[in-house]
Tab-separated table of C-alpha atoms in Angstrom:
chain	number	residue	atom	x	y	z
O	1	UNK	CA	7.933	155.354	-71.776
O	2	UNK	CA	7.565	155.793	-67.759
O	3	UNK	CA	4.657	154.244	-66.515
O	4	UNK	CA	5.040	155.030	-62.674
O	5	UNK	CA	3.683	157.090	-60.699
O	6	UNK	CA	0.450	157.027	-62.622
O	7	UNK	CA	0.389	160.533	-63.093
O	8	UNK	CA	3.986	159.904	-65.395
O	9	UNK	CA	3.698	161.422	-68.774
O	10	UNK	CA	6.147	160.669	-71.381
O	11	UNK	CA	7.048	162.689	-74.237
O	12	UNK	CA	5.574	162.272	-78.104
O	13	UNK	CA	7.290	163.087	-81.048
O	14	UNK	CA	6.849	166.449	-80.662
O	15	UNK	CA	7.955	167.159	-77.442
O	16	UNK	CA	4.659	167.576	-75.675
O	17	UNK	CA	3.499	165.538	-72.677
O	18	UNK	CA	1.166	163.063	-72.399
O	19	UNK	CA	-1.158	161.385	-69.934
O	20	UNK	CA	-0.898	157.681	-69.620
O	21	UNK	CA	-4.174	156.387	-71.465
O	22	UNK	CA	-5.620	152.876	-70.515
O	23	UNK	CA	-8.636	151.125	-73.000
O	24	UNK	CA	-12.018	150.807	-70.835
O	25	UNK	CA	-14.123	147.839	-71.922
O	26	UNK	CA	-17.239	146.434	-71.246
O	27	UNK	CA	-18.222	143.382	-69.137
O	28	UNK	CA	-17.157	141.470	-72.278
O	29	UNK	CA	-13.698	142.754	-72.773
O	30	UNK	CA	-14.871	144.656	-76.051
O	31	UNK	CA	-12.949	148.529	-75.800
O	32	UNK	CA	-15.680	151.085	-75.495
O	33	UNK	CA	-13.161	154.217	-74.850
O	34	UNK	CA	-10.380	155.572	-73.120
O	35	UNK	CA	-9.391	156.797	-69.918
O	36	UNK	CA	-6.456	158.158	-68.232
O	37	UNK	CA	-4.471	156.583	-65.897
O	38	UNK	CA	-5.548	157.851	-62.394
O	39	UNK	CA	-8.585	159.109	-63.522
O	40	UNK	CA	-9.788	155.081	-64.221
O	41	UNK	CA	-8.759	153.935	-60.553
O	42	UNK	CA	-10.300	156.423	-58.614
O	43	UNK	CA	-13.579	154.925	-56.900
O	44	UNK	CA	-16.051	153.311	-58.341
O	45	UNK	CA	-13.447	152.396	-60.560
O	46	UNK	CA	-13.868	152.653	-64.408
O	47	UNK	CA	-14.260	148.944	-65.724
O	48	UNK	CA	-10.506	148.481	-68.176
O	49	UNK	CA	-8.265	146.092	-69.485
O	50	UNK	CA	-5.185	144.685	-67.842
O	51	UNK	CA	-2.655	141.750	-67.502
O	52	UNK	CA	-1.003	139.698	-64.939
O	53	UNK	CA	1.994	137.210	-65.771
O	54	UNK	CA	3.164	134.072	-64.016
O	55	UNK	CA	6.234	133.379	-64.706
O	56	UNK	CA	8.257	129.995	-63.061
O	57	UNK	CA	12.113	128.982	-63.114
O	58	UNK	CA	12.637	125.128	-63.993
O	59	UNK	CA	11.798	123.972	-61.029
O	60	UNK	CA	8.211	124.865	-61.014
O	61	UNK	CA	8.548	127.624	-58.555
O	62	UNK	CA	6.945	130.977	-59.165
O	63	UNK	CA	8.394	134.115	-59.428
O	64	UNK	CA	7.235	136.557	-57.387
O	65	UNK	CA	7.856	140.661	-56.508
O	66	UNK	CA	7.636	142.888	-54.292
O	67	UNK	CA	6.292	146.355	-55.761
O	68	UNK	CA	8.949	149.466	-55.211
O	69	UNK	CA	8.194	151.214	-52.645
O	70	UNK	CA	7.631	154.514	-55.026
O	71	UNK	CA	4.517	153.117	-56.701
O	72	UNK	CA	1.412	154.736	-56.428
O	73	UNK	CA	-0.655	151.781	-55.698
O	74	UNK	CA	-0.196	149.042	-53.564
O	75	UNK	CA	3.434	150.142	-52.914
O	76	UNK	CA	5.442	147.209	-50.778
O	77	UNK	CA	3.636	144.258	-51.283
O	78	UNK	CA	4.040	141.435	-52.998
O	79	UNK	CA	2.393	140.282	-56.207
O	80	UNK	CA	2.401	138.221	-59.245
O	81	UNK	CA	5.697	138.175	-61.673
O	82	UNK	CA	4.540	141.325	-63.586
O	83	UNK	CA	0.930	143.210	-64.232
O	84	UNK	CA	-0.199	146.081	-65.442
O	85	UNK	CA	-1.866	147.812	-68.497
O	86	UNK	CA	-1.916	147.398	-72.268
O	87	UNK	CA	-1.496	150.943	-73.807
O	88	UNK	CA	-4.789	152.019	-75.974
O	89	UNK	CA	-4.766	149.964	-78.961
O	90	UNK	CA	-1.705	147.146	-77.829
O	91	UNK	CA	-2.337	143.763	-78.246
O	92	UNK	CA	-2.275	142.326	-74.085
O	93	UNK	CA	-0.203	139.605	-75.061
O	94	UNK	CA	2.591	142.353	-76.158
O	95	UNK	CA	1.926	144.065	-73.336
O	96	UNK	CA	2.632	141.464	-70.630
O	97	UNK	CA	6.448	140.771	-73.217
O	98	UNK	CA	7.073	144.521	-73.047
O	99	UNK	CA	6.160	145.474	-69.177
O	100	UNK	CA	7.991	142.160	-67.821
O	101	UNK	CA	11.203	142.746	-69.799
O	102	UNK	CA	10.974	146.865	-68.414
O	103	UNK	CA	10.378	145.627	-64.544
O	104	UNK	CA	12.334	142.327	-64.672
O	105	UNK	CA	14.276	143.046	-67.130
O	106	UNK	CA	13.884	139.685	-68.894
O	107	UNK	CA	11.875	138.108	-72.211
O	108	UNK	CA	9.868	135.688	-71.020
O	109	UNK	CA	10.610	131.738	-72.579
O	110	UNK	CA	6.807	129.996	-73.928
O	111	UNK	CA	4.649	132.773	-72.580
O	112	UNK	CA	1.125	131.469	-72.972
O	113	UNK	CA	-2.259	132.795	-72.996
O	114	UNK	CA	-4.188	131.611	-69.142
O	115	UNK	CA	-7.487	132.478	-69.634
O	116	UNK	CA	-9.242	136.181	-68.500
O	117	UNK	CA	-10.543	137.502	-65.158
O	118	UNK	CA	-12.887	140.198	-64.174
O	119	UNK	CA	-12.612	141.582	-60.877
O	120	UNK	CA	-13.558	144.851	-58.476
O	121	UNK	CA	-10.788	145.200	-56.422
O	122	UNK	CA	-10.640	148.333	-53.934
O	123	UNK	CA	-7.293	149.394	-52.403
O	124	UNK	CA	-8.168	150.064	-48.767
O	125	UNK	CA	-4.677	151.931	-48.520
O	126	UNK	CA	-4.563	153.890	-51.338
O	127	UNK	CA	-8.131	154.493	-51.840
O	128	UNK	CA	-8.317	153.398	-55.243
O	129	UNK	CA	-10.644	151.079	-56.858
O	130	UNK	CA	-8.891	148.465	-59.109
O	131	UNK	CA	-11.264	147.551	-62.129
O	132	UNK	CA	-9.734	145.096	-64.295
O	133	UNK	CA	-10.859	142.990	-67.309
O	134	UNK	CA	-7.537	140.835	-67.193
O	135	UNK	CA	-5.643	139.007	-69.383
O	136	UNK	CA	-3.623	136.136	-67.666
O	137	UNK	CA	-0.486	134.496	-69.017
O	138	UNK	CA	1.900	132.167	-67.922
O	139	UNK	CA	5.478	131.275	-68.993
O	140	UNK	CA	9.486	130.585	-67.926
O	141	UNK	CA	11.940	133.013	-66.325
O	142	UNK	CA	15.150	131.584	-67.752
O	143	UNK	CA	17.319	134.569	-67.789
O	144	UNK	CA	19.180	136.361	-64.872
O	145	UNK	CA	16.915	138.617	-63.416
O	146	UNK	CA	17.816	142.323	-63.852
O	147	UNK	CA	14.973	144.272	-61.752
O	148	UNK	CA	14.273	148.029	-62.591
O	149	UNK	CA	14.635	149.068	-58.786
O	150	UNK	CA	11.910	151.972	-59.023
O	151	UNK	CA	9.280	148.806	-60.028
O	152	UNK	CA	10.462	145.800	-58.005
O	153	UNK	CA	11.792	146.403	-54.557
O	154	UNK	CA	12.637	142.629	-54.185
O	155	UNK	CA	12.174	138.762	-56.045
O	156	UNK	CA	11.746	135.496	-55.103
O	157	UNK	CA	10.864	132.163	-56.613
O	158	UNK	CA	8.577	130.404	-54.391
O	159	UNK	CA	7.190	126.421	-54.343
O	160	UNK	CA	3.514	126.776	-53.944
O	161	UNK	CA	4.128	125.519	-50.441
O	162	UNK	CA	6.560	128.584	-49.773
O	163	UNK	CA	4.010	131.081	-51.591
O	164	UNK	CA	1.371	129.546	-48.766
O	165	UNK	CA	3.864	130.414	-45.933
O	166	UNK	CA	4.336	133.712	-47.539
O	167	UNK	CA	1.038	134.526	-48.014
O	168	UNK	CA	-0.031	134.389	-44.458
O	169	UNK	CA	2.631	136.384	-42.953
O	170	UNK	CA	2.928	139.215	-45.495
O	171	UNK	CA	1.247	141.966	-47.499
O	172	UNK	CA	0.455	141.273	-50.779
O	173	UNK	CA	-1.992	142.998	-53.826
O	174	UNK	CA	-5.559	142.889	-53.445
O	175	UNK	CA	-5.885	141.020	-56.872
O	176	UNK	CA	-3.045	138.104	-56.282
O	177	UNK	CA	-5.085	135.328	-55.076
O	178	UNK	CA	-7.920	136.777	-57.759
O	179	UNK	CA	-5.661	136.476	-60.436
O	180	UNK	CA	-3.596	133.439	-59.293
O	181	UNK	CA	-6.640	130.996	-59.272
O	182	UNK	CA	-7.986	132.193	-62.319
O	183	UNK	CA	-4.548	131.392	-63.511
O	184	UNK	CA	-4.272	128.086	-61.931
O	185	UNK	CA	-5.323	125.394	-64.552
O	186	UNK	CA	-2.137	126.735	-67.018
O	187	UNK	CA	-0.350	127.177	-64.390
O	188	UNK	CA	-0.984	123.201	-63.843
O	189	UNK	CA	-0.743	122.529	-67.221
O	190	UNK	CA	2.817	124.240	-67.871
O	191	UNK	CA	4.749	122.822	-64.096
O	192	UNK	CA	3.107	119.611	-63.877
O	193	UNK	CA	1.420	117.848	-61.359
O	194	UNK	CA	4.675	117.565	-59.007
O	195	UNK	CA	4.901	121.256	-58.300
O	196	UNK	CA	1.692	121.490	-56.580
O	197	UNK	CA	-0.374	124.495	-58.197
């Protein structure tokens, strides 16, 4: 199923289009509802549930993209290994398996659960207000990488000394750093002290 440009429908069984539907939750990560797609980033922002993944080779260096530059939000910058949205009903962890292998085009090795983040993020660029109740995870890229090219304009894996560099000389999401140190501790926990997370 297409998930970009948020206003993407896919097809059901029947032929008919439909909207891309995301689960709103409450301050506790409980599902209240459902919203679609656009609709829940447009400002103030509709409170749902989401997922970023860290993913690191076997040298303890992250894996980073660059979004496409065809995606609605944030287009061109660079972010975490993978995020997005669990569709109404999905468990997040099968989310974050399912979106990574469609942008990366790899199955994540000992993906873990990191923890949750809340955050209120807006998009000065786009205009749009992200949200997110988000499930973190973190794991191992072991496989080549075979990047969808109208997701990921361009990888890297990055030491956390490289990701610093990075950082300070080019654009990246609104919710990386959020996200990242929220996912910190299992990041720690799965490269070790030497890699410097």
């Amino acid at each position: 199923m297409p998930t970009t440009p948020a206003t993407a429908t896919h097809s059901s069984s029947n032929g008919t289009a439909e909207a891309i539907m995301l689960e709103l939750v409450d301050e506790d990560g409980i599902t209240i509802g459902t919203a679609e797609k656009l609709a829940a980033h447009q400002p103030p922002g509709q409170l749902h549930r989401a997922f970023s993944v860290f993913l690191f080779d076997e040298q303890g260096r992250l894996l980073l993209q660059r979004r496409a530059l065809g995606k609605y939000h944030s287009p061109g910058v660079w972010s975490n290994t993978c995020c997005g949205h669990p569709y109404p009903g999905e468990a997040p962890f099968a989310a974050a398996a399912r979106r990574t292998h469609e942008e990366l085009g790899i199955s994540p090795s000992l993906l873990a659960e990191a923890g949750t983040v809340r955050y209120n993020h807006p998009d000065p660029a786009s205009g749009l207000v992200e949200q997110e109740f988000n499930h973190l995870f973190v794991g191992m890229a072991q496989d080549e990488l075979r990047p969808d090219p109208e997701e990921v304009g361009e990888t890297a894996f990055v030491t956390a000394d490289e990701l610093a560099e990075r950082h300070a000389r080019s654009p990246f999401s609104a919710w990386f750093m959020t996200v990242l140190d929220a996912a910190r501790p299992a990041i720690r926990e799965l490269t070790g002290p030497s890699a410097g997370w």
